[in-house]
mmCIF file of C-alpha atoms in Angstrom:
data_model
loop_
_atom_site.group_PDB
_atom_site.id
_atom_site.type_symbol
_atom_site.label_atom_id
_atom_site.label_comp_id
_atom_site.label_asym_id
_atom_site.label_seq_id
_atom_site.Cartn_x
_atom_site.Cartn_y
_atom_site.Cartn_z
ATOM 1 C CA UNK A 1 102.107 0.270 304.976
ATOM 2 C CA UNK A 2 99.555 3.146 305.412
ATOM 3 C CA UNK A 3 99.343 5.987 308.164
ATOM 4 C CA UNK A 4 101.441 5.934 311.379
ATOM 5 C CA UNK A 5 99.004 4.437 313.990
ATOM 6 C CA UNK A 6 98.858 4.315 317.840
ATOM 7 C CA UNK A 7 97.660 1.151 319.351
ATOM 8 C CA UNK A 8 95.858 0.514 322.752
ATOM 9 C CA UNK A 9 95.848 -3.015 324.043
ATOM 10 C CA UNK A 10 93.745 -3.884 327.198
ATOM 11 C CA UNK A 11 94.904 -7.298 328.785
ATOM 12 C CA UNK A 12 92.219 -8.665 331.133
ATOM 13 C CA UNK A 13 90.646 -12.069 330.261
ATOM 14 C CA UNK A 14 91.482 -11.486 326.636
ATOM 15 C CA UNK A 15 93.689 -9.195 324.776
ATOM 16 C CA UNK A 16 91.504 -6.489 323.446
ATOM 17 C CA UNK A 17 92.804 -3.745 321.222
ATOM 18 C CA UNK A 18 91.577 -0.312 320.123
ATOM 19 C CA UNK A 19 92.948 1.596 317.000
ATOM 20 C CA UNK A 20 92.003 5.028 315.762
ATOM 21 C CA UNK A 21 92.847 6.462 312.362
ATOM 22 C CA UNK A 22 91.170 9.777 312.030
ATOM 23 C CA UNK A 23 87.399 8.971 311.666
ATOM 24 C CA UNK A 24 87.762 5.301 311.502
ATOM 25 C CA UNK A 25 88.008 3.376 314.703
ATOM 26 C CA UNK A 26 89.010 -0.266 315.026
ATOM 27 C CA UNK A 27 88.279 -2.373 318.140
ATOM 28 C CA UNK A 28 88.270 -6.211 318.535
ATOM 29 C CA UNK A 29 90.137 -8.925 320.240
ATOM 30 C CA UNK A 30 93.483 -10.566 319.444
ATOM 31 C CA UNK A 31 92.816 -14.378 319.251
ATOM 32 C CA UNK A 32 96.285 -15.732 319.088
ATOM 33 C CA UNK A 33 100.030 -14.697 318.577
ATOM 34 C CA UNK A 34 99.651 -15.188 314.862
ATOM 35 C CA UNK A 35 96.638 -12.770 314.847
ATOM 36 C CA UNK A 36 98.884 -10.068 316.463
ATOM 37 C CA UNK A 37 101.925 -10.657 314.209
ATOM 38 C CA UNK A 38 99.558 -10.306 311.112
ATOM 39 C CA UNK A 39 98.092 -6.990 312.441
ATOM 40 C CA UNK A 40 101.582 -5.411 312.852
ATOM 41 C CA UNK A 41 102.599 -6.576 309.310
ATOM 42 C CA UNK A 42 99.395 -4.873 307.859
ATOM 43 C CA UNK A 43 99.700 -1.673 309.821
ATOM 44 C CA UNK A 44 102.388 0.847 310.504
ATOM 45 C CA UNK A 45 101.869 1.044 314.427
ATOM 46 C CA UNK A 46 104.602 3.560 315.826
ATOM 47 C CA UNK A 47 103.214 3.431 319.542
ATOM 48 C CA UNK A 48 101.691 0.738 321.514
ATOM 49 C CA UNK A 49 100.240 1.147 325.099
ATOM 50 C CA UNK A 50 99.659 -2.098 326.946
ATOM 51 C CA UNK A 51 97.136 -1.919 329.745
ATOM 52 C CA UNK A 52 96.975 -4.457 332.376
ATOM 53 C CA UNK A 53 93.511 -5.115 333.929
ATOM 54 C CA UNK A 54 93.152 -5.964 337.722
ATOM 55 C CA UNK A 55 92.617 -9.601 336.965
ATOM 56 C CA UNK A 56 95.964 -9.705 335.414
ATOM 57 C CA UNK A 57 97.823 -8.015 338.367
ATOM 58 C CA UNK A 58 98.792 -9.519 341.641
ATOM 59 C CA UNK A 59 98.218 -6.752 344.258
ATOM 60 C CA UNK A 60 99.384 -7.145 347.778
ATOM 61 C CA UNK A 61 99.922 -4.817 350.817
ATOM 62 C CA UNK A 62 102.750 -5.016 353.322
ATOM 63 C CA UNK A 63 103.611 -2.781 356.433
ATOM 64 C CA UNK A 64 107.349 -1.942 357.365
ATOM 65 C CA UNK A 65 108.041 -0.663 360.790
ATOM 66 C CA UNK A 66 109.983 2.324 359.420
ATOM 67 C CA UNK A 67 109.432 5.317 357.071
ATOM 68 C CA UNK A 68 112.481 5.156 354.862
ATOM 69 C CA UNK A 69 111.772 4.342 351.132
ATOM 70 C CA UNK A 70 115.287 3.520 350.611
ATOM 71 C CA UNK A 71 115.295 0.919 353.136
ATOM 72 C CA UNK A 72 112.060 -0.476 351.902
ATOM 73 C CA UNK A 73 113.458 -0.745 348.235
ATOM 74 C CA UNK A 74 116.358 -2.751 349.678
ATOM 75 C CA UNK A 75 114.217 -5.329 351.602
ATOM 76 C CA UNK A 76 110.855 -5.225 349.790
ATOM 77 C CA UNK A 77 111.815 -8.349 347.399
ATOM 78 C CA UNK A 78 112.706 -10.534 350.068
ATOM 79 C CA UNK A 79 109.756 -9.483 352.473
ATOM 80 C CA UNK A 80 107.020 -9.792 349.784
ATOM 81 C CA UNK A 81 108.161 -13.128 348.296
ATOM 82 C CA UNK A 82 105.744 -15.181 350.574
ATOM 83 C CA UNK A 83 102.825 -12.979 349.556
ATOM 84 C CA UNK A 84 102.575 -14.232 345.918
ATOM 85 C CA UNK A 85 101.169 -17.838 344.511
ATOM 86 C CA UNK A 86 104.314 -17.648 342.212
ATOM 87 C CA UNK A 87 107.918 -17.210 342.490
ATOM 88 C CA UNK A 88 108.941 -13.343 342.505
ATOM 89 C CA UNK A 89 111.546 -14.410 339.785
ATOM 90 C CA UNK A 90 108.595 -14.872 337.593
ATOM 91 C CA UNK A 91 107.059 -11.366 338.302
ATOM 92 C CA UNK A 92 107.882 -7.745 337.362
ATOM 93 C CA UNK A 93 107.080 -5.884 340.401
ATOM 94 C CA UNK A 94 106.081 -2.201 341.259
ATOM 95 C CA UNK A 95 105.397 -0.499 344.542
ATOM 96 C CA UNK A 96 104.221 2.761 346.031
ATOM 97 C CA UNK A 97 103.634 3.980 349.746
ATOM 98 C CA UNK A 98 99.952 4.247 350.529
ATOM 99 C CA UNK A 99 100.222 5.265 354.241
ATOM 100 C CA UNK A 100 103.525 6.829 355.652
ATOM 101 C CA UNK A 101 104.059 7.655 359.252
ATOM 102 C CA UNK A 102 107.134 8.196 361.573
ATOM 103 C CA UNK A 103 107.028 4.621 362.804
ATOM 104 C CA UNK A 104 105.382 2.701 359.799
ATOM 105 C CA UNK A 105 104.928 2.684 356.195
ATOM 106 C CA UNK A 106 102.297 0.692 354.385
ATOM 107 C CA UNK A 107 103.240 -0.266 350.763
ATOM 108 C CA UNK A 108 101.133 -1.548 347.989
ATOM 109 C CA UNK A 109 102.894 -3.928 345.568
ATOM 110 C CA UNK A 110 101.807 -4.846 342.051
ATOM 111 C CA UNK A 111 103.072 -8.043 340.235
ATOM 112 C CA UNK A 112 102.779 -8.849 336.490
ATOM 113 C CA UNK A 113 103.879 -12.073 335.205
ATOM 114 C CA UNK A 114 107.267 -11.388 333.246
ATOM 115 C CA UNK A 115 106.110 -13.537 330.329
ATOM 116 C CA UNK A 116 103.181 -11.331 329.460
ATOM 117 C CA UNK A 117 105.501 -8.099 329.265
ATOM 118 C CA UNK A 118 108.329 -10.014 327.478
ATOM 119 C CA UNK A 119 105.876 -10.968 324.858
ATOM 120 C CA UNK A 120 105.132 -7.349 323.961
ATOM 121 C CA UNK A 121 108.959 -6.277 324.252
ATOM 122 C CA UNK A 122 109.754 -8.938 321.738
ATOM 123 C CA UNK A 123 107.180 -7.630 319.346
ATOM 124 C CA UNK A 124 108.432 -4.059 319.959
ATOM 125 C CA UNK A 125 111.846 -5.340 318.785
ATOM 126 C CA UNK A 126 110.653 -7.087 315.773
ATOM 127 C CA UNK A 127 108.075 -4.268 314.547
ATOM 128 C CA UNK A 128 110.026 -1.277 315.789
ATOM 129 C CA UNK A 129 107.342 0.501 317.933
ATOM 130 C CA UNK A 130 107.641 2.287 321.174
ATOM 131 C CA UNK A 131 105.974 0.349 323.952
ATOM 132 C CA UNK A 132 104.232 1.876 327.115
ATOM 133 C CA UNK A 133 103.157 -0.388 330.019
ATOM 134 C CA UNK A 134 100.193 1.148 332.118
ATOM 135 C CA UNK A 135 97.920 -0.379 334.725
ATOM 136 C CA UNK A 136 93.862 -0.236 334.795
ATOM 137 C CA UNK A 137 93.741 1.093 338.411
ATOM 138 C CA UNK A 138 95.656 4.092 337.778
ATOM 139 C CA UNK A 139 94.105 4.939 334.592
ATOM 140 C CA UNK A 140 90.691 4.846 336.139
ATOM 141 C CA UNK A 141 91.671 6.772 339.127
ATOM 142 C CA UNK A 142 93.058 9.587 336.897
ATOM 143 C CA UNK A 143 89.714 9.497 334.886
ATOM 144 C CA UNK A 144 87.706 10.198 338.132
ATOM 145 C CA UNK A 145 90.106 12.759 339.408
ATOM 146 C CA UNK A 146 90.032 14.794 336.336
ATOM 147 C CA UNK A 147 86.103 15.040 336.777
ATOM 148 C CA UNK A 148 85.747 15.650 340.499
ATOM 149 C CA UNK A 149 87.795 17.528 343.325
ATOM 150 C CA UNK A 150 87.402 14.714 345.704
ATOM 151 C CA UNK A 151 90.626 13.062 346.720
ATOM 152 C CA UNK A 152 89.087 10.292 348.637
ATOM 153 C CA UNK A 153 86.356 7.967 346.925
ATOM 154 C CA UNK A 154 85.262 4.571 345.964
ATOM 155 C CA UNK A 155 85.643 3.825 342.237
ATOM 156 C CA UNK A 156 83.397 0.989 340.470
ATOM 157 C CA UNK A 157 84.286 -0.072 337.030
ATOM 158 C CA UNK A 158 81.586 -2.157 335.198
ATOM 159 C CA UNK A 159 82.392 -3.469 331.925
ATOM 160 C CA UNK A 160 80.012 -6.155 330.544
ATOM 161 C CA UNK A 161 80.225 -8.810 333.098
ATOM 162 C CA UNK A 162 83.267 -7.358 334.623
ATOM 163 C CA UNK A 163 83.142 -5.565 337.998
ATOM 164 C CA UNK A 164 86.194 -3.915 339.679
ATOM 165 C CA UNK A 165 86.037 -1.987 342.941
ATOM 166 C CA UNK A 166 88.746 0.534 343.865
ATOM 167 C CA UNK A 167 89.230 2.513 347.294
ATOM 168 C CA UNK A 168 91.234 5.688 346.388
ATOM 169 C CA UNK A 169 92.667 7.773 349.295
ATOM 170 C CA UNK A 170 94.580 11.013 348.500
ATOM 171 C CA UNK A 171 94.251 10.096 344.764
ATOM 172 C CA UNK A 172 96.170 6.812 345.322
ATOM 173 C CA UNK A 173 94.651 3.319 345.083
ATOM 174 C CA UNK A 174 94.753 1.713 348.526
ATOM 175 C CA UNK A 175 92.425 -1.225 348.002
ATOM 176 C CA UNK A 176 91.139 -3.205 345.035
ATOM 177 C CA UNK A 177 89.145 -6.231 344.025
ATOM 178 C CA UNK A 178 87.516 -7.562 340.778
ATOM 179 C CA UNK A 179 85.546 -10.553 339.490
ATOM 180 C CA UNK A 180 83.379 -11.723 336.717
ATOM 181 C CA UNK A 181 79.627 -11.752 337.762
ATOM 182 C CA UNK A 182 76.370 -12.818 336.151
ATOM 183 C CA UNK A 183 74.623 -9.607 334.426
ATOM 184 C CA UNK A 184 71.509 -9.785 336.190
ATOM 185 C CA UNK A 185 73.393 -9.609 339.551
ATOM 186 C CA UNK A 186 75.448 -6.434 338.792
ATOM 187 C CA UNK A 187 72.996 -4.122 340.562
ATOM 188 C CA UNK A 188 73.034 -6.196 343.708
ATOM 189 C CA UNK A 189 76.738 -6.306 343.932
ATOM 190 C CA UNK A 190 76.824 -2.457 343.244
ATOM 191 C CA UNK A 191 74.263 -1.978 346.124
ATOM 192 C CA UNK A 192 76.560 -4.180 348.347
ATOM 193 C CA UNK A 193 79.510 -1.811 347.784
ATOM 194 C CA UNK A 194 77.479 1.165 348.444
ATOM 195 C CA UNK A 195 75.913 -0.238 351.784
ATOM 196 C CA UNK A 196 79.269 -1.519 353.122
ATOM 197 C CA UNK A 197 80.684 1.996 352.565
ATOM 198 C CA UNK A 198 81.450 2.497 356.262
ATOM 199 C CA UNK A 199 83.529 5.633 355.734
ATOM 200 C CA UNK A 200 80.638 7.307 353.689
ATOM 201 C CA UNK A 201 83.229 7.927 350.800
ATOM 202 C CA UNK A 202 81.699 9.258 347.613
ATOM 203 C CA UNK A 203 80.982 6.453 345.122
ATOM 204 C CA UNK A 204 81.574 6.863 341.351
ATOM 205 C CA UNK A 205 80.527 4.280 339.065
ATOM 206 C CA UNK A 206 82.117 4.048 335.400
ATOM 207 C CA UNK A 207 79.909 2.035 333.134
ATOM 208 C CA UNK A 208 78.169 2.268 329.699
ATOM 209 C CA UNK A 209 74.829 3.550 328.495
ATOM 210 C CA UNK A 210 73.276 0.259 328.844
ATOM 211 C CA UNK A 211 73.518 0.230 332.625
ATOM 212 C CA UNK A 212 70.000 1.360 333.649
ATOM 213 C CA UNK A 213 70.166 1.741 337.586
ATOM 214 C CA UNK A 214 69.903 5.188 338.985
ATOM 215 C CA UNK A 215 70.404 6.187 342.318
ATOM 216 C CA UNK A 216 71.500 9.393 344.536
ATOM 217 C CA UNK A 217 73.815 7.067 346.426
ATOM 218 C CA UNK A 218 76.423 7.132 343.587
ATOM 219 C CA UNK A 219 77.404 9.185 340.696
ATOM 220 C CA UNK A 220 77.197 7.431 337.294
ATOM 221 C CA UNK A 221 80.183 8.264 334.661
ATOM 222 C CA UNK A 222 79.184 7.205 331.228
ATOM 223 C CA UNK A 223 81.645 7.931 328.455
ATOM 224 C CA UNK A 224 80.421 8.009 325.053
ATOM 225 C CA UNK A 225 80.828 4.489 323.788
ATOM 226 C CA UNK A 226 81.077 3.287 320.009
ATOM 227 C CA UNK A 227 79.173 0.319 319.079
ATOM 228 C CA UNK A 228 82.454 -1.031 317.778
ATOM 229 C CA UNK A 229 84.392 -0.432 320.843
ATOM 230 C CA UNK A 230 85.249 -3.802 322.576
ATOM 231 C CA UNK A 231 85.653 -2.292 326.205
ATOM 232 C CA UNK A 232 84.241 0.669 328.076
ATOM 233 C CA UNK A 233 88.047 1.475 329.077
ATOM 234 C CA UNK A 234 88.702 2.477 325.480
ATOM 235 C CA UNK A 235 85.799 5.017 325.443
ATOM 236 C CA UNK A 236 87.550 6.870 328.402
ATOM 237 C CA UNK A 237 90.551 7.882 326.004
ATOM 238 C CA UNK A 238 88.018 9.446 323.638
ATOM 239 C CA UNK A 239 86.951 12.093 326.441
ATOM 240 C CA UNK A 240 90.066 12.461 328.590
ATOM 241 C CA UNK A 241 93.801 12.516 327.713
ATOM 242 C CA UNK A 242 96.977 11.987 329.722
ATOM 243 C CA UNK A 243 95.614 9.033 331.688
ATOM 244 C CA UNK A 244 98.494 6.773 331.496
ATOM 245 C CA UNK A 245 100.842 8.040 334.377
ATOM 246 C CA UNK A 246 99.463 7.798 337.895
ATOM 247 C CA UNK A 247 99.442 10.946 339.909
ATOM 248 C CA UNK A 248 102.128 9.626 342.246
ATOM 249 C CA UNK A 249 105.367 8.022 342.020
ATOM 250 C CA UNK A 250 105.526 4.231 341.452
ATOM 251 C CA UNK A 251 108.884 2.448 342.148
ATOM 252 C CA UNK A 252 110.061 -0.572 340.434
ATOM 253 C CA UNK A 253 111.472 -3.525 342.393
ATOM 254 C CA UNK A 254 115.240 -3.681 341.355
ATOM 255 C CA UNK A 255 117.266 -6.963 341.420
ATOM 256 C CA UNK A 256 121.105 -6.787 342.007
ATOM 257 C CA UNK A 257 123.047 -6.891 339.018
ATOM 258 C CA UNK A 258 126.850 -6.261 338.298
ATOM 259 C CA UNK A 259 128.012 -4.678 335.256
ATOM 260 C CA UNK A 260 131.724 -5.249 334.501
ATOM 261 C CA UNK A 261 134.167 -3.622 332.168
ATOM 262 C CA UNK A 262 135.836 -6.538 330.177
ATOM 263 C CA UNK A 263 139.230 -4.722 330.252
ATOM 264 C CA UNK A 264 139.179 -4.286 334.023
ATOM 265 C CA UNK A 265 138.105 -7.945 334.472
ATOM 266 C CA UNK A 266 141.150 -9.094 332.399
ATOM 267 C CA UNK A 267 143.418 -6.998 334.583
ATOM 268 C CA UNK A 268 142.002 -8.409 337.699
ATOM 269 C CA UNK A 269 142.284 -12.014 336.454
ATOM 270 C CA UNK A 270 146.054 -11.421 335.524
ATOM 271 C CA UNK A 271 146.779 -9.676 338.935
ATOM 272 C CA UNK A 272 145.040 -12.762 340.696
ATOM 273 C CA UNK A 273 146.941 -15.228 338.653
ATOM 274 C CA UNK A 274 150.445 -13.469 339.389
ATOM 275 C CA UNK A 275 149.605 -13.017 343.089
ATOM 276 C CA UNK A 276 148.436 -16.493 343.327
ATOM 277 C CA UNK A 277 151.874 -17.870 342.113
ATOM 278 C CA UNK A 278 153.745 -15.838 344.279
ATOM 279 C CA UNK A 279 151.879 -15.887 347.604
ATOM 280 C CA UNK A 280 150.256 -19.368 347.099
ATOM 281 C CA UNK A 281 151.659 -21.163 350.129
ATOM 282 C CA UNK A 282 150.683 -18.205 352.272
ATOM 283 C CA UNK A 283 147.498 -17.872 350.922
ATOM 284 C CA UNK A 284 146.640 -21.603 351.392
ATOM 285 C CA UNK A 285 147.890 -21.694 355.025
ATOM 286 C CA UNK A 286 145.655 -18.568 355.864
ATOM 287 C CA UNK A 287 142.633 -19.954 354.073
ATOM 288 C CA UNK A 288 142.826 -23.258 356.037
ATOM 289 C CA UNK A 289 143.339 -21.287 359.411
ATOM 290 C CA UNK A 290 140.359 -19.194 358.529
ATOM 291 C CA UNK A 291 138.218 -22.248 357.852
ATOM 292 C CA UNK A 292 139.258 -23.649 361.151
ATOM 293 C CA UNK A 293 138.427 -20.727 363.000
ATOM 294 C CA UNK A 294 135.169 -20.372 361.224
ATOM 295 C CA UNK A 295 134.145 -23.843 361.932
ATOM 296 C CA UNK A 296 134.934 -23.445 365.423
ATOM 297 C CA UNK A 297 132.777 -20.347 365.767
ATOM 298 C CA UNK A 298 129.893 -22.032 363.985
ATOM 299 C CA UNK A 299 130.224 -24.942 366.345
ATOM 300 C CA UNK A 300 130.038 -22.859 369.403
ATOM 301 C CA UNK A 301 127.209 -20.798 368.003
ATOM 302 C CA UNK A 302 125.197 -24.011 367.232
ATOM 303 C CA UNK A 303 126.097 -25.398 370.641
ATOM 304 C CA UNK A 304 124.945 -22.186 372.499
ATOM 305 C CA UNK A 305 121.724 -22.287 370.390
ATOM 306 C CA UNK A 306 121.083 -25.831 371.222
ATOM 307 C CA UNK A 307 122.204 -25.735 374.909
ATOM 308 C CA UNK A 308 121.576 -22.319 376.269
ATOM 309 C CA UNK A 309 121.887 -23.503 379.896
ATOM 310 C CA UNK A 310 125.639 -24.274 379.437
ATOM 311 C CA UNK A 311 127.661 -21.372 380.499
ATOM 312 C CA UNK A 312 131.239 -22.771 379.967
ATOM 313 C CA UNK A 313 132.205 -24.207 376.573
ATOM 314 C CA UNK A 314 135.550 -26.101 376.334
ATOM 315 C CA UNK A 315 134.986 -28.568 373.549
ATOM 316 C CA UNK A 316 131.511 -28.198 371.863
ATOM 317 C CA UNK A 317 131.733 -31.517 369.999
ATOM 318 C CA UNK A 318 132.452 -33.657 373.166
ATOM 319 C CA UNK A 319 129.967 -31.663 375.201
ATOM 320 C CA UNK A 320 127.266 -31.918 372.658
ATOM 321 C CA UNK A 321 127.879 -35.663 372.362
ATOM 322 C CA UNK A 322 127.220 -36.026 376.015
ATOM 323 C CA UNK A 323 124.239 -33.936 376.062
ATOM 324 C CA UNK A 324 122.684 -35.888 373.181
ATOM 325 C CA UNK A 325 122.851 -39.233 374.464
ATOM 326 C CA UNK A 326 119.367 -38.922 375.796
ATOM 327 C CA UNK A 327 116.949 -38.800 373.032
ATOM 328 C CA UNK A 328 114.868 -36.885 375.131
ATOM 329 C CA UNK A 329 117.207 -34.040 375.125
ATOM 330 C CA UNK A 330 117.243 -34.041 371.419
ATOM 331 C CA UNK A 331 113.506 -33.389 371.331
ATOM 332 C CA UNK A 332 113.564 -30.623 373.604
ATOM 333 C CA UNK A 333 115.945 -28.547 371.364
ATOM 334 C CA UNK A 334 114.150 -29.148 368.147
ATOM 335 C CA UNK A 335 111.379 -26.622 367.345
ATOM 336 C CA UNK A 336 108.720 -27.876 365.067
ATOM 337 C CA UNK A 337 105.181 -26.800 363.826
ATOM 338 C CA UNK A 338 102.446 -29.393 363.797
ATOM 339 C CA UNK A 339 100.164 -29.196 360.903
ATOM 340 C CA UNK A 340 97.436 -31.206 362.900
ATOM 341 C CA UNK A 341 97.707 -28.413 365.616
ATOM 342 C CA UNK A 342 97.183 -25.610 362.984
ATOM 343 C CA UNK A 343 94.047 -27.493 361.586
ATOM 344 C CA UNK A 344 92.582 -27.993 365.131
ATOM 345 C CA UNK A 345 93.207 -24.404 366.019
ATOM 346 C CA UNK A 346 91.364 -23.386 362.876
ATOM 347 C CA UNK A 347 88.608 -25.804 363.716
ATOM 348 C CA UNK A 348 88.518 -24.372 367.349
ATOM 349 C CA UNK A 349 88.579 -20.793 366.014
ATOM 350 C CA UNK A 350 85.502 -21.038 363.658
ATOM 351 C CA UNK A 351 82.298 -21.429 365.508
ATOM 352 C CA UNK A 352 80.112 -24.466 364.603
ATOM 353 C CA UNK A 353 77.694 -23.780 361.610
ATOM 354 C CA UNK A 354 79.618 -20.655 360.523
ATOM 355 C CA UNK A 355 79.807 -20.010 356.924
ATOM 356 C CA UNK A 356 83.384 -20.456 356.513
ATOM 357 C CA UNK A 357 85.490 -22.658 354.164
ATOM 358 C CA UNK A 358 89.249 -22.988 353.653
ATOM 359 C CA UNK A 359 90.080 -24.007 349.994
ATOM 360 C CA UNK A 360 93.780 -23.871 350.018
ATOM 361 C CA UNK A 361 96.555 -24.040 352.852
ATOM 362 C CA UNK A 362 100.198 -23.300 352.269
ATOM 363 C CA UNK A 363 102.783 -23.655 355.047
ATOM 364 C CA UNK A 364 106.290 -22.273 354.308
ATOM 365 C CA UNK A 365 108.424 -22.228 357.518
ATOM 366 C CA UNK A 366 106.463 -20.189 359.993
ATOM 367 C CA UNK A 367 104.531 -18.512 357.108
ATOM 368 C CA UNK A 368 100.725 -19.623 356.893
ATOM 369 C CA UNK A 369 98.909 -18.823 353.695
ATOM 370 C CA UNK A 370 95.132 -19.530 353.734
ATOM 371 C CA UNK A 371 92.666 -19.095 350.737
ATOM 372 C CA UNK A 372 88.963 -18.964 352.495
ATOM 373 C CA UNK A 373 85.573 -17.898 351.717
ATOM 374 C CA UNK A 374 82.586 -16.946 353.692
ATOM 375 C CA UNK A 375 79.211 -15.023 352.809
ATOM 376 C CA UNK A 376 79.863 -11.313 353.980
ATOM 377 C CA UNK A 377 82.638 -8.768 354.370
ATOM 378 C CA UNK A 378 81.419 -8.499 358.121
ATOM 379 C CA UNK A 379 82.355 -12.379 358.492
ATOM 380 C CA UNK A 380 85.717 -11.675 356.712
ATOM 381 C CA UNK A 381 86.434 -9.004 359.718
ATOM 382 C CA UNK A 382 85.001 -11.232 362.473
ATOM 383 C CA UNK A 383 87.278 -14.204 361.155
ATOM 384 C CA UNK A 384 90.269 -11.746 361.071
ATOM 385 C CA UNK A 385 89.760 -10.885 364.666
ATOM 386 C CA UNK A 386 89.236 -14.547 365.846
ATOM 387 C CA UNK A 387 92.507 -15.474 364.168
ATOM 388 C CA UNK A 388 94.296 -12.426 365.676
ATOM 389 C CA UNK A 389 93.129 -13.555 369.184
ATOM 390 C CA UNK A 390 94.401 -17.049 368.526
ATOM 391 C CA UNK A 391 97.315 -18.520 370.795
ATOM 392 C CA UNK A 392 99.485 -19.834 367.850
ATOM 393 C CA UNK A 393 98.865 -17.255 365.126
ATOM 394 C CA UNK A 394 100.416 -13.800 365.066
ATOM 395 C CA UNK A 395 100.756 -10.916 362.492
ATOM 396 C CA UNK A 396 97.322 -11.904 360.988
ATOM 397 C CA UNK A 397 96.577 -9.822 357.739
ATOM 398 C CA UNK A 398 93.918 -10.023 355.119
ATOM 399 C CA UNK A 399 95.015 -10.222 351.562
ATOM 400 C CA UNK A 400 92.885 -9.719 348.352
ATOM 401 C CA UNK A 401 89.352 -9.852 348.924
ATOM 402 C CA UNK A 402 86.984 -10.885 345.876
ATOM 403 C CA UNK A 403 83.306 -11.097 345.994
ATOM 404 C CA UNK A 404 81.986 -13.866 343.398
ATOM 405 C CA UNK A 405 78.823 -15.908 343.155
ATOM 406 C CA UNK A 406 77.304 -14.657 346.596
ATOM 407 C CA UNK A 407 80.430 -15.495 348.321
ATOM 408 C CA UNK A 408 83.569 -13.532 349.471
ATOM 409 C CA UNK A 409 86.931 -15.219 348.961
ATOM 410 C CA UNK A 410 89.790 -13.835 350.737
ATOM 411 C CA UNK A 411 93.355 -14.469 351.456
ATOM 412 C CA UNK A 412 94.785 -14.681 355.257
ATOM 413 C CA UNK A 413 98.383 -14.313 355.814
ATOM 414 C CA UNK A 414 99.965 -14.964 359.264
ATOM 415 C CA UNK A 415 102.858 -16.252 361.434
ATOM 416 C CA UNK A 416 102.642 -19.601 363.111
ATOM 417 C CA UNK A 417 104.305 -19.649 366.597
ATOM 418 C CA UNK A 418 106.747 -22.463 367.066
ATOM 419 C CA UNK A 419 106.157 -25.036 369.503
ATOM 420 C CA UNK A 420 108.712 -27.002 371.628
ATOM 421 C CA UNK A 421 108.211 -30.425 373.070
#
């Protein structure tokens, strides 16, 4: 089996791997699952570090009107569900606060598809190696933080045709985007990042020695790169150690689970059977009465919501029947959202000949999700302000922003106000 080996796997568009055995270094790409299994059969790997690149991570930000992290942990799963393009049941979620004040907390939440993590967990169980899961944003931020004393900066990572931008404040990644771009446009995209640096944060660019651009507007960080290394990220580990863990605490989103002792469960079942036989008539009577009372309360509650002008309720069924005889009354109490009115409002918001396109619209209840594109970051800000001033949109937030092929693709999340006929 050979020496004990440590393996680093970088998942981005492909699964790149890096293996160092003394003076010998192996770096390539896993083409398929059989390729991976064969690798573990031929090598005695004891530790595997899987690093998820920015394109493999869903990153969202959400604001809570309180500062308690305990309260956030209890509601974050439900509150962030509408923000992701897939069900949160399919994601492994992690979060950390990026801004904390007395009356509000802004949280960054990261989502990884469970299937991608479970794949490596199964390999770990089969081939008996220790598995460690890491994230590209934290590793790059740690790398720069070990080189500079700056706590706030912009980090640009260029790896072949891959371009990622991170804004780091207080050594925490607070904003990010990434894209694959044409090699001859890399310098232009980097120049856009520098020119749109309104806060005048120092800019650090991590890339390889083939990058020829030089300027005093940013600092180039070029780790020594071996010809055999398939990614610049692997070269970072040759020059700096202990980059895996973030400098701040990252929480995982827990889902409610119930662990039951089988002996306790058996005792409870026996007790319920005996109690049921002894008190069955009384239990049935109480259950029926409780259902009747509960039904009465629900009927009264529904009636009050439908007809708030009625002060005295005697028999909600009869009173509702009288009220609903006229179909016009029904329409007055049924709130609805008109998709056509939403489309018209968007058309009214965006000026004529303005470079703006909506490629996807998703409406879930009152939650509206738009995938849009325009040509500049300034237009993204301008459009956000126009949506905020709309009469039917509220709580307008910008999701991920991705520059690609001369366009800026971004997400808009907002609430749609209910209308009543």
